[in-house]
PDB file of C-alpha atoms in Angstrom:
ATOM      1  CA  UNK P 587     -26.376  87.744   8.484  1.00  0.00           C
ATOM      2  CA  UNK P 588     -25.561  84.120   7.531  1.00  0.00           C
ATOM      3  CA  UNK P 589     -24.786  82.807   3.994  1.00  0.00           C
ATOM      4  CA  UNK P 590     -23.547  79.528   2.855  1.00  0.00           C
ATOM      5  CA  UNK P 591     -19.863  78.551   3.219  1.00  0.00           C
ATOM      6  CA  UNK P 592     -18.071  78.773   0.270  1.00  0.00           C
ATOM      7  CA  UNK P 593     -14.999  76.693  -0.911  1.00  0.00           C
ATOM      8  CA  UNK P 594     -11.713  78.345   0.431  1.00  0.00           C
ATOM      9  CA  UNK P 595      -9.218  77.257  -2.427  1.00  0.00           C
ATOM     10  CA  UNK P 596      -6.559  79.848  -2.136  1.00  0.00           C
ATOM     11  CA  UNK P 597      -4.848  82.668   0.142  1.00  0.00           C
ATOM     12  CA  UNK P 598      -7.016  85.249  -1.857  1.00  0.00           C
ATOM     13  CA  UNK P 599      -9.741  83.091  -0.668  1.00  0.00           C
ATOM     14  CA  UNK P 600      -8.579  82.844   2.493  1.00  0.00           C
ATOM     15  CA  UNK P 601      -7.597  86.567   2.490  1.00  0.00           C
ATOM     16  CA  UNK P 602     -11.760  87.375   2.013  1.00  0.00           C
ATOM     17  CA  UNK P 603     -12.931  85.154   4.259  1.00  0.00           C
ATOM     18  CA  UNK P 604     -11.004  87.172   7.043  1.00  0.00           C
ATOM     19  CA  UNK P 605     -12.545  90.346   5.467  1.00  0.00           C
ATOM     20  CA  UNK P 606     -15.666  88.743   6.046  1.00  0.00           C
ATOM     21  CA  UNK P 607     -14.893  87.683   9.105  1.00  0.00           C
ATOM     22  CA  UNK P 608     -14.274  91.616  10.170  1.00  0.00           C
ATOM     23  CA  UNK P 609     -17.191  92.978   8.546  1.00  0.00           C
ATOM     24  CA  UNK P 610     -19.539  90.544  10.825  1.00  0.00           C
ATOM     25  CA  UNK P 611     -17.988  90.749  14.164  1.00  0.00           C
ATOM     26  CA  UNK P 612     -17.944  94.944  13.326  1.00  0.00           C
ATOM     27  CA  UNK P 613     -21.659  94.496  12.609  1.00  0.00           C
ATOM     28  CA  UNK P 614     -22.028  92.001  15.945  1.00  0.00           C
ATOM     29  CA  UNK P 615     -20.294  94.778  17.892  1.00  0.00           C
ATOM     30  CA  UNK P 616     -22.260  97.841  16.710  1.00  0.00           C
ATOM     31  CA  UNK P 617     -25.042  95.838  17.719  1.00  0.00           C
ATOM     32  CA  UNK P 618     -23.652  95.665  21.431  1.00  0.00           C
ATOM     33  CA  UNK P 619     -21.814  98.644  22.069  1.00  0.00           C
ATOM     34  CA  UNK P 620     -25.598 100.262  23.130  1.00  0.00           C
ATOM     35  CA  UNK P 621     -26.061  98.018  25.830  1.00  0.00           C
ATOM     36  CA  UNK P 622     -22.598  98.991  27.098  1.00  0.00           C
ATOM     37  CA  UNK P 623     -23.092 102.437  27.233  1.00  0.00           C
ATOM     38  CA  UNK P 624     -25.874 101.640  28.727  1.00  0.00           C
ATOM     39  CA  UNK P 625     -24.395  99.683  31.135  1.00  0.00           C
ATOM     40  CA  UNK P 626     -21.137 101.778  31.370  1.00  0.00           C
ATOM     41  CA  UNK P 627     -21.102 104.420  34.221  1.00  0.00           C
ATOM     42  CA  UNK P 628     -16.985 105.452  34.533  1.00  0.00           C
ATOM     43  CA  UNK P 629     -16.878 108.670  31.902  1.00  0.00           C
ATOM     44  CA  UNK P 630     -13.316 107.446  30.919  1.00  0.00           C
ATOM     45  CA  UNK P 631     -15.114 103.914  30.456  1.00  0.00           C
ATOM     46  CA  UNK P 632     -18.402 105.367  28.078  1.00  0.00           C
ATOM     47  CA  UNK P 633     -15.992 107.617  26.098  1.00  0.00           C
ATOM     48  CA  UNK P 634     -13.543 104.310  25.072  1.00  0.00           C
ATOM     49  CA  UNK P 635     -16.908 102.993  23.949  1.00  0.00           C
ATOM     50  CA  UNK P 636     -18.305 105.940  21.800  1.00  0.00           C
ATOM     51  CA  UNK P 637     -14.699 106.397  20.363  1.00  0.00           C
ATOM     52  CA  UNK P 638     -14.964 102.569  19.696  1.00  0.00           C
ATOM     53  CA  UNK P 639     -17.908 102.453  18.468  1.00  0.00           C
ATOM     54  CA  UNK P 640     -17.398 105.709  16.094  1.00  0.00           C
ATOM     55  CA  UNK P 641     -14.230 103.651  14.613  1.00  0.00           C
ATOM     56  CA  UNK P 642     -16.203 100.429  14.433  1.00  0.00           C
ATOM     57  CA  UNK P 643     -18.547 102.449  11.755  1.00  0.00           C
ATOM     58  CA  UNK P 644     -15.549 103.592  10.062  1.00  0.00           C
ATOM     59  CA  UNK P 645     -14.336 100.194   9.359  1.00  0.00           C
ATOM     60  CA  UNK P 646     -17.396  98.785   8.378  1.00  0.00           C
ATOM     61  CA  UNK P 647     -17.161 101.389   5.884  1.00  0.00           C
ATOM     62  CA  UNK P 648     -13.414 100.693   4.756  1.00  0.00           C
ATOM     63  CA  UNK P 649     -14.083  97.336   4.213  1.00  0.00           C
ATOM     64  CA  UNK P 650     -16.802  97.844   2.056  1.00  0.00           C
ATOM     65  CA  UNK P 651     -14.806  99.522   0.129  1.00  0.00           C
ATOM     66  CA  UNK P 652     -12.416  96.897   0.127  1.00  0.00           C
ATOM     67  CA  UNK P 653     -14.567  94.023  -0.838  1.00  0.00           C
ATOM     68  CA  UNK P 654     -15.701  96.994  -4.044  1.00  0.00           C
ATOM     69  CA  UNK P 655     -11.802  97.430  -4.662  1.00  0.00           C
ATOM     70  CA  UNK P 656     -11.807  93.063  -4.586  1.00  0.00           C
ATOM     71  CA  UNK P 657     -14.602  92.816  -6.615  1.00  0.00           C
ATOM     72  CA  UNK P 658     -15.804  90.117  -3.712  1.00  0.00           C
ATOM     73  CA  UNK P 659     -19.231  89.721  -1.942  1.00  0.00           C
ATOM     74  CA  UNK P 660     -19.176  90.631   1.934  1.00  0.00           C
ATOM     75  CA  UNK P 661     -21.787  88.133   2.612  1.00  0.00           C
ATOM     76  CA  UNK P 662     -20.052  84.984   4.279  1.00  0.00           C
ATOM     77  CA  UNK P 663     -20.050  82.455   7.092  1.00  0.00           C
ATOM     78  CA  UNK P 664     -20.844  84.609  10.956  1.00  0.00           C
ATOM     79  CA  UNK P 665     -18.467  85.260  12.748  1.00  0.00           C
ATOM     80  CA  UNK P 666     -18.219  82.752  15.596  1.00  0.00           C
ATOM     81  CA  UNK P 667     -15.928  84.084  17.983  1.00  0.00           C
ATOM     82  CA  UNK P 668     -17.329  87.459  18.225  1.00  0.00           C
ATOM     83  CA  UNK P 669     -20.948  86.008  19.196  1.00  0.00           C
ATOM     84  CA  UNK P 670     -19.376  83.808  21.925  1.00  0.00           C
ATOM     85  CA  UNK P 671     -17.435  86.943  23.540  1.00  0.00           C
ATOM     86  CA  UNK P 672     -20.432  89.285  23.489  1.00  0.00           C
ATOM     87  CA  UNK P 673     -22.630  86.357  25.202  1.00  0.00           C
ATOM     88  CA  UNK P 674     -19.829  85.696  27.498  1.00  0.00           C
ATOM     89  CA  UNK P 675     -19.710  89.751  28.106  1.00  0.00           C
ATOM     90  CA  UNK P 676     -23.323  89.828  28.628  1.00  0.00           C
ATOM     91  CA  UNK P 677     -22.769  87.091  31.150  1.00  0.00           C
ATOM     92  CA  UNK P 678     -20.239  89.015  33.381  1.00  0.00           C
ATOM     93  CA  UNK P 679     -22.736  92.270  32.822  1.00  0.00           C
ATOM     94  CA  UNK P 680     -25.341  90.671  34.156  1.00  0.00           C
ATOM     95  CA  UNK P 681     -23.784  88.578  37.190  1.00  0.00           C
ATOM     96  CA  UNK P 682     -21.615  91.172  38.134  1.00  0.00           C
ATOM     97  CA  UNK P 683     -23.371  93.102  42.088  1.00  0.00           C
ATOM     98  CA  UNK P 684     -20.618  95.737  42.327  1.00  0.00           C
ATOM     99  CA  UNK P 685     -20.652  98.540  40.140  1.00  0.00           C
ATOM    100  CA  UNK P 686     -16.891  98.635  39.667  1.00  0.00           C
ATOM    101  CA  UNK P 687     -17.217  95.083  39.234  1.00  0.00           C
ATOM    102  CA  UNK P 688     -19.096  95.599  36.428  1.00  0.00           C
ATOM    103  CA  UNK P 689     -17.407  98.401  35.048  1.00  0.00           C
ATOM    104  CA  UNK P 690     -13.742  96.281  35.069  1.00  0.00           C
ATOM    105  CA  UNK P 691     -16.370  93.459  33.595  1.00  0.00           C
ATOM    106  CA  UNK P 692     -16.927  95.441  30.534  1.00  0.00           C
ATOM    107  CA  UNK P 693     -13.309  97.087  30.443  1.00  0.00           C
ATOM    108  CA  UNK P 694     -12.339  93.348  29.988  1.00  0.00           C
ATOM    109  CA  UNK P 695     -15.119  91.925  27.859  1.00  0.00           C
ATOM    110  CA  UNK P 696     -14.167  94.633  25.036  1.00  0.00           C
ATOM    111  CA  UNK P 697     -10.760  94.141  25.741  1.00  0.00           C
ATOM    112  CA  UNK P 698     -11.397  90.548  24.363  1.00  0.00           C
ATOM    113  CA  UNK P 699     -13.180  91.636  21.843  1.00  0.00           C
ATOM    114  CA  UNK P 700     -10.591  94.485  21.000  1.00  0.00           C
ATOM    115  CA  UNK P 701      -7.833  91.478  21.039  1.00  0.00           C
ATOM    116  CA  UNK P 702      -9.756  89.316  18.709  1.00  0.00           C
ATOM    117  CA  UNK P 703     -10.310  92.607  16.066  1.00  0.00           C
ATOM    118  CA  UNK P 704      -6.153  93.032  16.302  1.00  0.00           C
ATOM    119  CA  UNK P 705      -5.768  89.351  15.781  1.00  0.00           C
ATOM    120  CA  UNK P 706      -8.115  89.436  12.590  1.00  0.00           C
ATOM    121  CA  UNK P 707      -6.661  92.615  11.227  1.00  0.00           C
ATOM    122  CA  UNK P 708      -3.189  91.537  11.842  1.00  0.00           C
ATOM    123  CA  UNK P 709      -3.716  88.326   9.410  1.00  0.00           C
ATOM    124  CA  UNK P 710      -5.736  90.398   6.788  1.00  0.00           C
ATOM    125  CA  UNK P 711      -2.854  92.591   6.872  1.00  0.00           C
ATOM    126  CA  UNK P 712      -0.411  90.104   6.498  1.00  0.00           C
ATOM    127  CA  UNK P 713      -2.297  88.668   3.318  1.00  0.00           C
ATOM    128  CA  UNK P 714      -2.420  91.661   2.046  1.00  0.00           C
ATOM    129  CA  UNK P 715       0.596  91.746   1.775  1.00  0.00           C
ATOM    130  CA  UNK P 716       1.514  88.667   0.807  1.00  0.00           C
ATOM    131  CA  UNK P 717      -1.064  89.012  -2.135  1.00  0.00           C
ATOM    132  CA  UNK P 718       0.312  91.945  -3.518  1.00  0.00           C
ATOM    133  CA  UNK P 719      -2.477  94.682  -2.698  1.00  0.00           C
ATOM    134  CA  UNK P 720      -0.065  97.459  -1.235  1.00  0.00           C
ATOM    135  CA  UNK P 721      -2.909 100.030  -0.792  1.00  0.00           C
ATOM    136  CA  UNK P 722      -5.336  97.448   1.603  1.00  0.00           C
ATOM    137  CA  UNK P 723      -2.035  96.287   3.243  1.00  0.00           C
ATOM    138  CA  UNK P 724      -1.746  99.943   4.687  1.00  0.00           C
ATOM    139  CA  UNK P 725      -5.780 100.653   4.669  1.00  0.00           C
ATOM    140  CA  UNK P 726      -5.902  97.474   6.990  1.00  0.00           C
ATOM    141  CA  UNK P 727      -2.818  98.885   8.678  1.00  0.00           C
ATOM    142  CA  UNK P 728      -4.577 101.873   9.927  1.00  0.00           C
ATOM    143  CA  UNK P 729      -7.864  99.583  11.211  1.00  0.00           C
ATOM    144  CA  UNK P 730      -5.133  97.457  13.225  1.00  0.00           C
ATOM    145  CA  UNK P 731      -3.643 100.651  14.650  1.00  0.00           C
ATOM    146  CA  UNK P 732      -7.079 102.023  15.451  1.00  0.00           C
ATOM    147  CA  UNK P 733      -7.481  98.862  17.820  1.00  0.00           C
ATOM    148  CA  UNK P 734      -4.115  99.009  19.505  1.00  0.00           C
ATOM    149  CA  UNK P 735      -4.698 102.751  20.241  1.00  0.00           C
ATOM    150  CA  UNK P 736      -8.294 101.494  22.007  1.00  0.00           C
ATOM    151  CA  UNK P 737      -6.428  98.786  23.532  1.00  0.00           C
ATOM    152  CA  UNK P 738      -3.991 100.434  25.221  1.00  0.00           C
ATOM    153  CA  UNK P 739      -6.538 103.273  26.666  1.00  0.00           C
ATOM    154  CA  UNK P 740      -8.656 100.389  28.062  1.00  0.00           C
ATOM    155  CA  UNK P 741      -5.686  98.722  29.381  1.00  0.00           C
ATOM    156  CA  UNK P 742      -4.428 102.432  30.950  1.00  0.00           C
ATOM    157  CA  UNK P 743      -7.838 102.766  32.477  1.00  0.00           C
ATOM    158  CA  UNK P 744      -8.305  99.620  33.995  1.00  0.00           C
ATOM    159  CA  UNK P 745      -5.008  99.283  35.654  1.00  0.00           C
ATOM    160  CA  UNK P 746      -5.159 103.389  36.464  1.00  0.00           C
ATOM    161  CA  UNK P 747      -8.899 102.837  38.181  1.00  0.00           C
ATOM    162  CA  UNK P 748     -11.073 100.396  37.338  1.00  0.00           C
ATOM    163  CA  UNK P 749      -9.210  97.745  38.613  1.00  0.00           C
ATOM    164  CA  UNK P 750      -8.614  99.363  41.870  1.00  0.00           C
ATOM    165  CA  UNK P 751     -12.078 100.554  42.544  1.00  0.00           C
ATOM    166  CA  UNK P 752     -12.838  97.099  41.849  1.00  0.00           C
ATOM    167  CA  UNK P 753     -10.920  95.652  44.581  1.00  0.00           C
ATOM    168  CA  UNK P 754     -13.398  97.804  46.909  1.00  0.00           C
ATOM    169  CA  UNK P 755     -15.561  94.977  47.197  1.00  0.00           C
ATOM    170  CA  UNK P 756     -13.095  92.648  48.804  1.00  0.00           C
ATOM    171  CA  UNK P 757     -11.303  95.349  50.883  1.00  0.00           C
ATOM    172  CA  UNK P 758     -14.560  96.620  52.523  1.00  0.00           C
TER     173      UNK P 758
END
């Protein structure tokens, strides 16, 4: 969904282009998280996707509501970043030989993904704040907490299996 850039003359501005900014990469993600579970074969793995993905639809639907509460248009500029880490996570899906390779592949391509969604929530928290609008402050608050919480299980089940059954590979 592409629309033309518009002048950024403020924070507020600045604070909606963020939003925006969300709201695509969300959309860019729901788009990809079936070819990971498709891809996905670990249980722990497939259920950190379907949790993410179920929490993905949630804040597509939050943020609606946010641009409402804004009175601003969601449509904006794509968001760049997230369509270079789902081709580069398509990339290491479809090089990857090992299975285990593959699974700590996509453990660490949504990990990226996951780090860029705390990034973006973590400045449209901050201008929230800064702008005075207490309620998104702590309605963005919860979105950033959702994607520490799927952080840290991806992190715990990576360094707990993944990344050991990975190293099968090189120890056979």
């Amino acid at each position: 969904m592409e629309f033309s850039m518009s002048k950024i003359a403020n924070l507020k501005d600045l604070f909606i282009e963020q939003l925006r900014d969300r709201y695509d990469s969300a959309n860019r993600q729901l788009g990809f998280f079936p070819t990971l579970l498709k891809e996905a074969k670990t249980p722990e793995l497939r259920k950190v996707i379907e949790e993410l993905q179920k929490k993905t639809r949630h804040h597509l639907e939050t943020l609606e509501n946010i641009f409402l509460e804004l009175d601003a248009d969601i449509g904006g500029e794509g968001c760049e970043a997230t369509r270079g880490l789902i081709h580069e996570a398509t990339e290491i899906i479809s090089r990857s030989t090992d299975l285990q390779v593959r699974e700590a592949g996509i453990a660490v391509s949504i990990q990226h993904l996951n780090h860029h969604d705390i990034s973006g929530f973590g400045t449209c928290q901050a201008y929230a704040k800064t702008l005075g609008y207490k309620k998104i402050m702590e309605t963005v608050g919860h979105m950033l907490n959702d994607e520490k919480n799927i952080d840290r299980e991806l992190t715990n089940i990576s360094t707990h299996s993944l990344n050991e059954e990975a190293m099968n590979p090189i120890l056979g």
